[in-house]
Coordinates of C-alpha atoms in Angstrom, one line a residue:
M1 CA 0.0 0.0 0.0
T2 CA 1.4 3.4 -1.0
E3 CA 1.7 6.3 1.4
L4 CA -1.2 8.0 -0.5
E5 CA -3.4 4.9 -0.3
L6 CA -2.6 4.4 3.4
F7 CA -3.6 8.1 4.1
F8 CA -7.1 7.5 2.7
S9 CA -7.5 4.0 4.2
S10 CA -9.8 3.1 7.2
E11 CA -6.6 2.9 9.3
G12 CA -4.9 6.0 7.9
G13 CA -4.4 9.6 8.9
L14 CA -7.7 11.0 7.5
A15 CA -9.7 8.3 9.4
K16 CA -7.9 9.3 12.6
A17 CA -8.6 13.0 12.0
I18 CA -12.2 12.9 10.9
K19 CA -14.8 11.2 13.1
G20 CA -16.9 8.8 11.1
Y21 CA -14.6 8.9 8.1
R22 CA -15.1 6.1 5.6
P23 CA -12.9 5.4 2.6
R24 CA -14.5 6.4 -0.8
A25 CA -13.1 4.7 -3.9
P26 CA -13.7 7.8 -6.1
Q27 CA -11.7 10.0 -3.7
I28 CA -8.8 7.5 -3.6
E29 CA -8.8 7.1 -7.4
M30 CA -8.9 10.9 -7.9
A31 CA -6.0 11.4 -5.5
K32 CA -3.9 8.7 -7.3
A33 CA -4.7 10.4 -10.7
I34 CA -3.5 13.8 -9.4
A35 CA -0.4 12.2 -7.9
E36 CA 0.4 10.6 -11.2
A37 CA -0.2 13.9 -13.1
I38 CA 2.3 15.7 -10.8
R39 CA 4.8 12.9 -11.1
S40 CA 4.6 12.7 -15.0
G41 CA 4.2 16.4 -15.7
Q42 CA 0.9 15.8 -17.5
H43 CA -1.9 18.4 -17.2
L44 CA -5.2 16.9 -15.9
I45 CA -8.9 17.8 -16.1
A46 CA -10.6 16.0 -13.1
E47 CA -14.3 16.1 -12.6
A48 CA -15.5 14.8 -9.2
G49 CA -19.2 14.6 -8.3
T50 CA -20.6 16.1 -5.2
G51 CA -19.5 14.1 -2.1
T52 CA -16.4 12.7 -3.6
G53 CA -14.2 14.7 -1.2
K54 CA -12.2 16.4 -4.0
T55 CA -10.5 18.9 -1.7
F56 CA -8.6 16.3 0.2
A57 CA -8.2 14.3 -3.0
Y58 CA -6.0 17.1 -4.4
L59 CA -4.5 18.4 -1.1
A60 CA -3.0 15.1 0.0
P61 CA -1.0 14.4 -3.2
A62 CA 0.0 18.0 -3.4
V63 CA 1.5 17.9 0.1
L64 CA 3.1 14.5 -0.3
S65 CA 4.7 15.6 -3.6
G66 CA 7.0 18.0 -1.8
S67 CA 6.4 20.5 -4.7
K68 CA 5.6 24.2 -4.6
V69 CA 1.9 24.1 -5.2
I70 CA -0.6 27.0 -5.8
V71 CA -4.2 26.1 -5.2
S72 CA -6.7 28.5 -6.8
T73 CA -10.3 28.6 -5.7
G74 CA -13.4 30.2 -7.2
T75 CA -14.2 32.7 -4.4
K76 CA -12.6 34.3 -1.3
N77 CA -15.0 32.4 0.9
L78 CA -13.9 29.1 -0.5
Q79 CA -10.3 30.3 -0.1
D80 CA -10.8 31.0 3.6
Q81 CA -12.5 27.7 4.1
L82 CA -9.6 25.8 2.4
F83 CA -6.9 27.6 4.4
N84 CA -8.7 27.8 7.8
K85 CA -10.5 24.5 7.9
D86 CA -9.2 22.0 5.3
L87 CA -5.5 22.6 5.4
P88 CA -5.3 22.4 9.3
L89 CA -7.2 19.1 9.1
I90 CA -4.7 17.8 6.5
R91 CA -1.8 19.0 8.6
K92 CA -3.2 17.0 11.6
A93 CA -3.7 13.9 9.5
I94 CA -0.6 13.8 7.4
K95 CA 3.0 13.0 8.6
T96 CA 4.7 15.2 6.0
P97 CA 5.4 18.7 7.5
F98 CA 4.6 21.6 5.2
M99 CA 4.2 25.4 5.2
A100 CA 1.0 26.9 3.9
A101 CA 0.1 30.5 3.2
L102 CA -3.0 32.5 2.1
L103 CA -2.8 35.3 -0.4
K104 CA -5.5 37.6 -1.6
G105 CA -5.7 40.6 -3.8
R106 CA -4.4 44.0 -2.5
S107 CA -7.8 45.4 -1.8
N108 CA -8.4 42.6 0.8
Y109 CA -5.7 44.0 3.2
L110 CA -5.8 46.9 5.5
C111 CA -3.6 49.8 4.4
T112 CA -2.6 51.7 7.6
Y113 CA -1.3 54.6 5.7
R114 CA -4.6 55.2 3.8
L115 CA -6.6 54.6 7.0
E116 CA -4.5 57.2 8.8
N117 CA -4.9 59.6 5.9
S118 CA -8.7 59.1 5.9
L119 CA -9.0 59.7 9.6
N120 CA -7.0 63.0 9.2
S121 CA -8.7 64.0 5.9
A122 CA -10.2 67.4 5.2
F123 CA -13.2 65.6 3.7
G124 CA -16.2 65.1 5.9
F125 CA -17.7 61.7 6.3
S126 CA -21.3 60.7 6.9
K127 CA -22.1 59.5 10.4
E128 CA -22.2 55.9 9.2
D129 CA -18.8 56.1 7.4
A130 CA -17.2 57.9 10.4
D131 CA -18.5 55.2 12.7
A132 CA -17.2 52.4 10.4
L133 CA -13.8 54.0 10.1
S134 CA -13.6 54.3 13.9
K135 CA -14.3 50.5 14.2
I136 CA -11.7 49.8 11.5
K137 CA -9.2 51.9 13.5
S138 CA -9.9 49.9 16.6
W139 CA -9.5 46.6 14.7
A140 CA -6.3 47.8 13.1
K141 CA -4.6 47.7 16.5
R142 CA -5.5 44.1 17.0
T143 CA -5.2 42.3 13.7
K144 CA -2.1 40.3 12.8
T145 CA -3.0 39.7 9.2
G146 CA -4.8 42.8 8.1
D147 CA -7.3 40.6 6.1
I148 CA -10.5 42.6 6.1
A149 CA -12.5 39.3 6.1
E150 CA -11.7 39.2 9.9
M151 CA -13.6 42.4 10.4
S152 CA -17.2 41.3 11.0
E153 CA -18.4 44.7 12.3
V154 CA -17.8 46.3 8.9
T155 CA -18.8 44.1 5.9
E156 CA -16.4 43.6 3.0
A157 CA -19.0 45.2 0.7
N158 CA -19.0 48.5 2.6
P159 CA -17.6 51.2 0.3
V160 CA -15.8 52.8 3.3
W161 CA -13.1 50.1 2.9
Y162 CA -11.8 52.1 -0.1
Q163 CA -10.6 54.7 2.5
A164 CA -8.6 52.0 4.4
T165 CA -7.2 49.8 1.6
S166 CA -4.9 50.5 -1.3
T167 CA -4.9 49.9 -5.1
V168 CA -2.0 49.3 -7.4
E169 CA -2.4 52.9 -8.5
N170 CA -2.4 54.7 -5.1
C171 CA 0.1 52.4 -3.2
L172 CA 3.3 54.3 -2.3
G173 CA 5.4 51.1 -2.3
Q174 CA 8.7 51.3 -0.6
D175 CA 8.2 55.1 -0.2
C176 CA 5.3 54.4 2.3
P177 CA 6.2 55.3 5.9
H178 CA 4.4 52.1 7.0
Y179 CA 6.1 49.8 4.5
A180 CA 7.9 47.8 7.2
D181 CA 4.6 46.9 8.7
C182 CA 2.6 46.5 5.5
F183 CA 0.2 43.6 5.7
L184 CA 0.3 43.0 2.0
V185 CA 4.1 42.8 1.9
K186 CA 4.0 40.3 4.8
A187 CA 1.4 38.2 3.1
R188 CA 3.5 38.1 -0.2
K189 CA 6.6 37.2 1.7
A190 CA 4.8 34.3 3.4
A191 CA 3.5 33.3 -0.1
Q192 CA 7.1 33.1 -1.4
E193 CA 8.2 30.8 1.5
A194 CA 5.1 28.5 1.5
E195 CA 5.0 25.1 -0.1
I196 CA 1.2 25.3 -0.4
L197 CA -0.2 28.7 -1.4
V198 CA -3.9 29.3 -1.5
V199 CA -5.1 32.0 -3.9
N200 CA -8.3 32.7 -5.8
H201 CA -9.0 32.9 -9.5
H202 CA -9.1 36.7 -9.5
L203 CA -5.6 36.8 -8.1
L204 CA -4.3 34.1 -10.4
C205 CA -5.7 35.9 -13.5
A206 CA -4.5 39.3 -12.2
D207 CA -1.0 37.9 -12.0
W208 CA -1.4 36.7 -15.6
S209 CA -2.8 40.0 -16.9
I210 CA 0.0 42.2 -15.6
R211 CA 3.0 40.2 -16.5
G212 CA 4.5 39.4 -19.9
G213 CA 5.1 35.8 -19.3
G214 CA 5.7 33.4 -16.4
F215 CA 5.0 34.1 -12.7
G216 CA 6.8 36.6 -10.6
E217 CA 4.8 39.7 -10.3
L218 CA 2.1 38.8 -7.7
L219 CA 2.7 35.1 -7.3
P220 CA 5.8 33.0 -6.8
K221 CA 6.9 30.4 -9.4
A222 CA 5.2 27.1 -8.8
D223 CA 5.7 23.4 -9.8
V224 CA 2.0 22.6 -9.6
I225 CA -1.1 24.7 -10.1
I226 CA -4.4 23.2 -8.9
V227 CA -7.5 25.1 -10.1
D228 CA -10.6 24.2 -8.0
E229 CA -14.1 25.3 -9.2
A230 CA -12.4 25.4 -12.6
H231 CA -15.7 25.9 -14.5
Q232 CA -15.5 29.5 -13.4
L233 CA -12.0 30.2 -14.7
A234 CA -12.7 31.1 -18.3
D235 CA -15.1 33.9 -17.4
T236 CA -12.7 35.3 -14.8
A237 CA -9.7 35.1 -17.2
S238 CA -11.8 36.8 -19.9
D239 CA -12.5 39.8 -17.5
F240 CA -8.8 40.2 -16.6
L241 CA -7.6 40.1 -20.2
G242 CA -9.9 42.9 -21.1
I243 CA -10.1 46.5 -20.1
N244 CA -12.8 48.0 -17.8
V245 CA -13.1 51.7 -17.1
S246 CA -15.8 52.8 -14.7
S247 CA -17.2 56.2 -13.7
K248 CA -16.4 55.1 -10.1
Q249 CA -12.7 54.8 -11.0
L250 CA -12.8 58.3 -12.4
N251 CA -14.6 59.6 -9.4
D252 CA -12.1 57.9 -7.0
L253 CA -9.2 59.4 -8.9
A254 CA -10.7 62.9 -8.6
R255 CA -11.3 62.5 -4.9
D256 CA -7.8 61.1 -4.2
A257 CA -6.2 63.8 -6.2
L258 CA -8.3 66.4 -4.3
A259 CA -7.1 64.9 -1.0
E260 CA -3.5 65.2 -2.2
Y261 CA -4.2 68.8 -3.3
F262 CA -5.2 69.8 0.2
K263 CA -2.1 68.1 1.6
D264 CA 0.6 69.4 -0.8
A265 CA -0.7 71.6 -3.6
T266 CA -3.0 74.3 -2.3
D267 CA -1.1 76.8 -4.4
M268 CA -2.5 75.2 -7.6
P269 CA -6.2 76.2 -7.8
A270 CA -6.4 74.8 -11.3
L271 CA -5.7 71.3 -10.0
R272 CA -8.6 71.6 -7.5
A273 CA -10.9 72.8 -10.3
A274 CA -9.9 69.9 -12.6
C275 CA -10.6 67.4 -9.8
E276 CA -14.1 68.9 -9.1
E277 CA -14.9 69.0 -12.9
L278 CA -14.0 65.3 -13.3
E279 CA -16.0 64.3 -10.2
H280 CA -19.1 66.0 -11.5
G281 CA -18.4 64.7 -15.1
S282 CA -18.2 61.1 -13.9
K283 CA -21.6 61.4 -12.2
D284 CA -23.1 63.0 -15.3
L285 CA -21.8 60.2 -17.5
R286 CA -23.7 57.7 -15.4
L287 CA -26.9 59.7 -15.5
A288 CA -26.7 59.9 -19.3
F289 CA -27.3 56.1 -19.4
G290 CA -30.7 56.4 -17.7
I291 CA -32.0 54.6 -14.6
E292 CA -32.3 51.1 -16.1
L293 CA -29.7 48.6 -14.9
K294 CA -28.5 46.6 -17.9
R295 CA -25.6 45.4 -20.1
G296 CA -25.6 46.8 -23.6
E297 CA -23.7 46.8 -26.9
W298 CA -21.4 49.7 -27.8
R299 CA -23.5 50.7 -30.8
E300 CA -26.1 51.8 -28.3
I301 CA -23.6 54.4 -27.0
E302 CA -22.8 55.4 -30.6
N303 CA -26.5 55.9 -31.3
N304 CA -27.0 58.0 -28.2
P305 CA -25.9 61.7 -28.7
R306 CA -26.3 62.5 -25.0
V307 CA -24.0 59.6 -23.9
L308 CA -21.5 60.4 -26.6
G309 CA -21.4 64.0 -25.5
E310 CA -20.9 63.2 -21.8
L311 CA -18.2 60.6 -22.7
A312 CA -16.4 63.3 -24.8
D313 CA -16.6 65.7 -21.9
V314 CA -15.2 63.1 -19.4
Q315 CA -12.3 62.4 -21.7
S316 CA -11.6 66.1 -21.9
Q317 CA -11.9 66.5 -18.2
L318 CA -9.6 63.5 -17.5
Q319 CA -7.0 64.9 -19.9
N320 CA -7.2 68.3 -18.2
L321 CA -6.7 66.6 -14.7
T322 CA -3.8 64.6 -16.2
D323 CA -2.1 67.8 -17.3
Q324 CA -2.5 69.5 -14.0
L325 CA -1.3 66.4 -12.1
E326 CA 1.8 66.2 -14.3
L327 CA 2.7 69.8 -13.1
A328 CA 2.0 68.9 -9.5
S329 CA 3.6 65.4 -9.5
V330 CA 7.0 66.8 -8.4
K331 CA 5.5 68.0 -5.1
S332 CA 4.8 64.6 -3.5
K333 CA 4.7 60.8 -4.0
G334 CA 0.9 60.9 -3.7
L335 CA 0.5 63.4 -6.5
E336 CA 3.0 61.5 -8.6
L337 CA 0.9 58.3 -8.2
C338 CA -2.3 60.2 -9.1
F339 CA -0.6 61.4 -12.2
K340 CA 0.3 57.9 -13.3
R341 CA -3.3 56.7 -12.6
A342 CA -4.7 59.6 -14.7
E343 CA -2.3 58.7 -17.5
E344 CA -3.3 55.0 -17.4
L345 CA -7.1 55.8 -17.2
T346 CA -6.7 58.2 -20.1
Q347 CA -5.1 55.5 -22.3
Q348 CA -7.6 52.9 -21.2
L349 CA -10.6 55.1 -21.9
K350 CA -9.1 55.9 -25.3
T351 CA -8.6 52.2 -26.0
V352 CA -12.1 51.2 -25.0
S353 CA -13.6 54.1 -27.0
E354 CA -11.9 53.1 -30.3
D355 CA -13.1 50.4 -32.6
A356 CA -11.2 47.3 -31.5
G357 CA -11.5 45.2 -34.7
G358 CA -12.7 41.6 -34.8
K359 CA -10.8 40.2 -31.8
W360 CA -12.5 42.3 -29.1
I361 CA -16.1 43.0 -27.9
R362 CA -17.0 46.5 -26.6
W363 CA -19.9 46.9 -24.3
Y364 CA -21.2 48.8 -21.2
E365 CA -23.0 47.9 -18.0
T366 CA -24.9 50.2 -15.7
H367 CA -25.0 49.8 -11.9
R368 CA -26.9 51.8 -9.4
K369 CA -24.3 54.5 -9.0
T370 CA -21.8 53.8 -11.7
V371 CA -21.3 52.7 -15.3
T372 CA -18.5 50.5 -16.6
L373 CA -17.2 50.6 -20.2
S374 CA -15.5 47.4 -21.2
R375 CA -13.4 45.7 -23.9
T376 CA -13.4 41.9 -23.7
P377 CA -11.5 39.4 -25.8
L378 CA -13.6 37.2 -28.1
D379 CA -11.4 34.2 -27.3
I380 CA -8.9 33.5 -24.6
A381 CA -7.8 30.0 -25.5
A382 CA -4.5 30.9 -27.3
E383 CA -3.6 33.4 -24.5
F384 CA -4.3 30.9 -21.7
R385 CA -2.4 28.2 -23.5
H386 CA 0.6 30.5 -23.6
F387 CA 0.2 31.4 -19.9
M388 CA 0.3 27.7 -19.0
Q389 CA 3.4 27.1 -21.1
A390 CA 5.1 30.1 -19.6
S391 CA 4.4 29.0 -16.1
Q392 CA 6.2 25.7 -16.7
A393 CA 3.9 24.1 -14.1
V394 CA 1.7 21.0 -14.1
W395 CA -1.9 22.2 -14.1
V396 CA -4.8 20.3 -12.5
F397 CA -8.3 21.6 -13.2
T398 CA -11.1 20.2 -11.0
S399 CA -14.8 20.8 -10.3
A400 CA -18.0 18.9 -9.9
T401 CA -19.2 20.3 -13.2
L402 CA -16.7 20.3 -16.1
S403 CA -18.3 17.9 -18.5
V404 CA -21.4 18.0 -20.7
A405 CA -22.9 14.5 -21.3
Q406 CA -19.7 13.1 -19.9
R407 CA -17.5 15.0 -22.4
F408 CA -15.0 17.8 -21.6
T409 CA -14.8 19.4 -25.1
H410 CA -16.5 22.7 -24.0
F411 CA -14.3 23.3 -21.0
A412 CA -11.0 22.2 -22.7
N413 CA -11.7 24.2 -25.9
G414 CA -12.5 27.4 -23.9
L415 CA -9.0 27.3 -22.3
G416 CA -7.0 25.8 -25.1
I417 CA -6.1 22.7 -23.2
G418 CA -7.2 20.0 -25.5
D419 CA -4.1 17.9 -24.9
A420 CA -4.8 17.5 -21.1
E421 CA -5.7 14.1 -19.7
N422 CA -9.2 13.9 -18.4
A423 CA -11.0 11.8 -15.9
R424 CA -14.3 11.8 -14.0
W425 CA -15.7 10.2 -10.9
D426 CA -19.5 10.1 -10.2
S427 CA -20.8 11.2 -6.9
P428 CA -20.9 8.4 -4.2
F429 CA -24.4 9.5 -3.2
D430 CA -27.3 7.2 -4.0
Y431 CA -29.4 9.6 -6.0
E432 CA -31.9 6.8 -7.0
S433 CA -33.1 6.5 -3.4
Q434 CA -32.1 9.9 -2.0
S435 CA -33.9 12.1 -4.6
L436 CA -36.7 12.5 -7.0
F437 CA -36.7 14.5 -10.2
Y438 CA -40.2 16.1 -10.9
H439 CA -41.1 17.5 -14.3
P440 CA -44.8 18.1 -14.4
K441 CA -47.0 17.9 -17.5
G442 CA -48.7 20.9 -19.0
L443 CA -46.0 23.5 -18.2
P444 CA -46.3 26.8 -20.1
K445 CA -43.8 27.8 -22.7
P446 CA -40.9 29.9 -21.4
E447 CA -41.7 32.7 -23.9
N448 CA -45.2 33.1 -22.4
P449 CA -45.4 36.6 -20.8
D450 CA -47.3 35.0 -17.9
F451 CA -44.8 32.1 -17.5
T452 CA -43.8 32.9 -13.9
A453 CA -47.4 33.3 -12.7
L454 CA -48.4 30.1 -14.5
I455 CA -45.7 27.9 -13.1
L456 CA -46.7 28.8 -9.6
D457 CA -49.8 26.6 -10.0
F458 CA -47.3 23.7 -10.3
V459 CA -44.8 25.0 -7.7
V460 CA -47.2 25.7 -4.8
P461 CA -48.3 22.0 -4.4
V462 CA -44.6 21.0 -4.3
L463 CA -43.8 23.6 -1.6
Q464 CA -46.8 22.4 0.4
A465 CA -45.6 18.8 0.2
S466 CA -42.0 19.8 1.2
R467 CA -43.3 22.1 4.0
G468 CA -41.2 24.9 2.7
R469 CA -37.5 24.0 3.1
A470 CA -36.8 24.9 -0.6
F471 CA -34.6 26.9 -2.9
F472 CA -36.6 28.5 -5.7
L473 CA -33.9 29.4 -8.3
F474 CA -34.5 31.9 -11.2
T475 CA -32.6 32.8 -14.3
S476 CA -33.6 36.5 -14.0
H477 CA -34.1 39.1 -11.3
R478 CA -37.4 40.1 -13.0
A479 CA -38.9 36.6 -12.6
L480 CA -37.7 36.4 -9.0
K481 CA -39.3 39.7 -8.1
E482 CA -42.6 38.7 -9.8
A483 CA -42.6 35.3 -8.0
A484 CA -41.9 36.9 -4.7
E485 CA -44.9 39.2 -5.0
L486 CA -47.2 36.4 -6.1
L487 CA -46.1 33.7 -3.6
A488 CA -46.6 35.9 -0.6
D489 CA -50.3 35.1 -0.4
K490 CA -50.0 31.5 -1.7
I491 CA -47.9 29.7 0.9
P492 CA -47.7 29.9 4.7
Y493 CA -43.9 29.6 4.9
P494 CA -41.4 32.4 5.4
L495 CA -40.1 33.9 2.1
L496 CA -36.5 34.9 2.0
I497 CA -35.7 37.1 -1.0
Q498 CA -32.3 37.6 -2.5
G499 CA -31.3 41.3 -2.2
T500 CA -33.3 42.0 1.0
R501 CA -30.4 41.0 3.2
P502 CA -26.7 40.1 2.7
K503 CA -26.3 36.6 1.2
G504 CA -24.7 35.1 4.3
A505 CA -27.4 36.4 6.6
L506 CA -30.1 35.0 4.3
L507 CA -28.5 31.6 4.3
D508 CA -28.2 31.6 8.1
Q509 CA -31.8 32.6 8.4
F510 CA -32.8 29.8 6.0
K511 CA -30.9 27.2 7.9
N512 CA -32.3 28.3 11.3
T513 CA -35.9 28.8 10.2
R514 CA -36.3 25.2 9.0
N515 CA -39.3 25.7 6.8
A516 CA -38.4 28.8 4.7
V517 CA -38.5 29.2 0.9
L518 CA -35.5 31.1 -0.4
L519 CA -35.8 32.9 -3.8
G520 CA -32.5 33.5 -5.5
T521 CA -30.7 34.1 -8.8
S522 CA -27.3 33.2 -10.1
S523 CA -25.3 33.7 -6.9
F524 CA -27.4 31.0 -5.2
W525 CA -26.9 28.4 -8.0
E526 CA -23.4 27.5 -6.8
G527 CA -21.1 27.6 -3.9
I528 CA -23.9 27.1 -1.4
D529 CA -23.8 24.2 1.0
V530 CA -26.9 23.5 3.1
R531 CA -27.0 20.0 4.5
G532 CA -29.8 18.2 6.3
E533 CA -33.6 18.7 6.3
A534 CA -33.4 22.5 6.0
L535 CA -33.0 22.2 2.2
S536 CA -35.2 19.4 0.9
C537 CA -36.4 20.8 -2.4
V538 CA -34.8 22.7 -5.3
I539 CA -37.0 24.3 -7.9
I540 CA -35.6 25.8 -11.1
D541 CA -37.8 28.0 -13.2
K542 CA -36.0 27.7 -16.6
L543 CA -33.1 26.0 -18.2
P544 CA -30.3 28.5 -17.5
F545 CA -29.4 29.7 -21.0
A546 CA -27.6 33.0 -21.0
S547 CA -29.6 35.9 -22.3
P548 CA -29.1 36.0 -26.2
G549 CA -29.2 39.8 -25.9
D550 CA -26.1 39.9 -23.7
P551 CA -23.5 41.9 -25.7
V552 CA -20.5 39.6 -24.9
L553 CA -22.5 36.4 -25.7
K554 CA -24.0 37.9 -28.9
A555 CA -20.6 38.9 -30.2
R556 CA -19.1 35.5 -29.5
M557 CA -22.0 33.8 -31.2
E558 CA -21.7 36.0 -34.3
A559 CA -17.9 35.3 -34.5
M560 CA -18.6 31.6 -34.3
R561 CA -21.1 31.8 -37.1
R562 CA -18.6 33.6 -39.3
Q563 CA -16.3 30.7 -38.7
G564 CA -18.9 28.2 -39.9
R565 CA -19.5 26.9 -36.4
N566 CA -22.7 26.3 -34.5
P567 CA -22.7 28.6 -31.5
F568 CA -25.8 27.2 -29.9
F569 CA -24.5 23.6 -29.6
E570 CA -20.8 24.6 -29.1
Y571 CA -21.3 27.4 -26.6
Q572 CA -24.8 28.3 -25.4
L573 CA -26.0 24.7 -24.7
P574 CA -22.8 23.5 -22.9
A575 CA -22.7 26.6 -20.7
A576 CA -26.4 26.1 -19.8
V577 CA -25.9 22.4 -19.0
I578 CA -23.0 23.2 -16.6
A579 CA -25.1 26.0 -14.9
L580 CA -28.0 23.6 -14.5
R581 CA -25.7 21.0 -13.0
Q582 CA -24.5 23.6 -10.5
G583 CA -28.1 24.4 -9.5
I584 CA -29.0 20.8 -9.0
G585 CA -25.9 20.3 -6.9
R586 CA -27.4 22.3 -4.1
L587 CA -29.9 19.6 -3.3
I588 CA -28.0 16.5 -2.1
R589 CA -24.9 17.5 -0.1
D590 CA -24.6 14.4 2.3
V591 CA -25.3 10.7 2.4
T592 CA -28.3 11.3 4.6
D593 CA -29.9 14.1 2.6
R594 CA -33.2 13.5 0.8
G595 CA -34.9 15.9 -1.6
V596 CA -37.0 16.7 -4.7
L597 CA -35.7 18.5 -7.8
M598 CA -38.3 20.3 -9.9
V599 CA -37.5 21.9 -13.3
C600 CA -40.3 24.0 -14.7
D601 CA -39.1 24.3 -18.3
P602 CA -41.0 22.1 -20.8
R603 CA -38.1 22.3 -23.3
L604 CA -36.4 19.6 -21.2
L605 CA -38.6 17.1 -23.0
K606 CA -40.0 19.0 -26.0
R607 CA -36.7 20.0 -27.6
S608 CA -34.1 17.6 -29.0
Y609 CA -31.3 19.1 -26.9
G610 CA -33.3 18.4 -23.7
Q611 CA -31.7 14.9 -23.7
I612 CA -28.3 16.5 -23.4
F613 CA -29.4 18.1 -20.1
L614 CA -30.9 14.8 -18.9
D615 CA -27.8 12.9 -19.8
S616 CA -25.7 15.3 -17.7
V617 CA -27.7 15.3 -14.4
P618 CA -27.4 12.6 -11.6
A619 CA -29.3 9.4 -12.1
M620 CA -32.4 10.4 -10.1
R621 CA -35.7 8.6 -10.2
R622 CA -38.0 10.7 -12.4
T623 CA -41.7 11.5 -12.3
R624 CA -44.3 13.7 -13.8
D625 CA -46.9 13.0 -11.1
I626 CA -47.4 15.3 -8.1
A627 CA -48.7 12.4 -6.1
E628 CA -45.2 10.8 -6.2
V629 CA -43.7 14.0 -4.9
Q630 CA -46.2 14.0 -2.0
A631 CA -45.6 10.3 -1.3
F632 CA -41.8 11.0 -1.3
F633 CA -42.2 13.6 1.5
E634 CA -44.8 11.5 3.4
R635 CA -42.2 8.7 3.6
E636 CA -39.8 11.2 5.1
K637 CA -42.4 12.1 7.8
A638 CA -43.0 8.5 8.5
T639 CA -39.3 7.9 9.3

C-alpha cells in the first residue's frame, strides 16, 4: 500500500482526524490520478461529483509531492475555508510537514497609511462612514494579518473600505512610511516561502494579466497549479484580459487627487478645479445612461448623442486633470501616483472608445451609481495556453461540473487545453433512493409573458408537500421579483428574497428557520452548502441559458457563425448544462440528505437538446406525477 493509499484507508491519517470517516473509492482514485499527473508532468482535467471529497483528494497528493503548489479557488469564501479548515485538518492527518500561506488581492488587506490619511482627511464623512472608520481603526490595533474578512463589524461590501485599503495605482510602495509593517508585503513574503499557497481565480488571473510571461509579479513560481471550481476560470480570465473603465474609477481618482491637493498643492487652484470637474463629469456620465440597470452593446452608445457628449466631456476633463497632475507630480509621491493613474485611465478610456476590430467586444454595464465601459477578448484559448506554457507548471483543473454529457470538449476548448488528460468520478451519493426529479405535464412555454405566474400553479403544491425547506432558483431578477410578489399570499412559509439582506445572513436565516423558501438568482446556483432537512427541495424556473441579448455572448456567437461553427451547440448549450448541474448540486450534499428537484421548463422534453441536459444530471428517479412527490415527502415524515 502506497503512502497515499494508506492516508485514505480506514486505518490512515484521515480516518484518525475525521470522526466517522469512511474510505471512498472515487476519492482515492482521484488522489492517485493527481499524484500521477504531478509525477509525470501531464496536465489533468478532473471532474468529481458532489460528495467525492475532491478537496482532500488534491491536497493530500499536493502535500506528499513536496512540490511548490498553488491552489486557486473560485471565491474568497472558499479560499478562507480551504486555508482555515481543510489545510489544518490535512496537517493534523498527514505525517509530512509543510508550510502553507493564504494570499488575496491587494484590496483585501488593510492599508494603515490610507486609514491614517482618511482619519485625518479634510473631507467630511457621513455619520455611518465615520463610525465604520472608527471601528476599523480599533480593529487595526488588534489584527495580525490585516485581512479585512476578519472584520465582522464592517462588511467587506461596505464602500468605506476604499478609504482603508490600497490599489496598485495609489500604493506608495517602498516610499510608504508604513512599508515595514505593510500587511500585503508580509502576506506576499509568506507566499514566497510556503509550499502550499492558497489564492483565488481573480488573483491568479491578475498575475497573468500584468506580467508578460511566467510568474513573478504577484505570485511565486510554482511546480503545480491546482484550479478548484475550474468551471469559473474562463469567465474570470476573460475579464482580466480585457479593459474595464468605470465612472467610479474616475470619481475615485478625482477624490484622491483632491485629497493630495489639500495636503501638498493648495497653491495650484487649477488642480482643484480639474478634480471637481471630473468628479461632476463622472456622475453626469452615469446619469446619461438612464436609470435602467443593464448590459448593452457599444453601438447603443454610438447611437445616443447624450451619452457620446458626456463621454467626450469626461475624456476632456480627464485629460485636463492629467495635465494638472503632471505639473503637480513633483510635489509629493501621492501626487505622482495620481498622475500615473490619470495617464493610465486616459489611455484605457481611449482604447475602450476606439473600434477594436474583430478580436474584441466592446460593451457597457450600468449599476446603481456607476457605469462600466468594457473591452473583452472574443477568445482567450490561445492566450491561456501561452500562460500555461510560460508557467512551466503542471496544471490540474477540477470541479463537480466540467463535462457535458460526460465529455470535456466545451471546457477544454475554452481554455485551449485539448491535450490535457481527463477523468471523471461520479458522486458516491445514492441519487436513486435519496432524490426525486419532478417535471410536471402541462407547463407553459418559457416565452409566455405570464410564465412565472403560470408555473406557480405547479410549484405551490410541491412547496406544500415539502413544507417549505426549498430553494426556488431563477434565471432572471425580473422573474424572481414577480414570483416573490405572487407567492406571498399562496404559501404559509417564510419567504427569503435575495437582495433584501446580505447573502450570508439570508443563508443563516434559511438554515435556522427550518421551513423557509429562499428565492435566488445566479449567486445561489453554486457555492452554497446547506446539509440536512433545512433544504429538501430545489425548484428551477427555466433552463439557464444566458440571455441572447447579452453583448458579450452575442458577439461571440456572431464570431462563431462567421467561422462556420454552431454557436448554440458549441457554446450556449454546454454553458447552460453546466449551470443547471450547479443548481441541481445544491440539493444533495450528504449521504443522509433527501430531496426533490423540480424543473419547470418544458423544453427539457420538448426540444431535441433536452436529452443532453438529462444525460448530464445525476441518475435520479423521475416522475411527472405530483402524487409521487407528495408520497416522497410522506415517507420522510414516517421515518
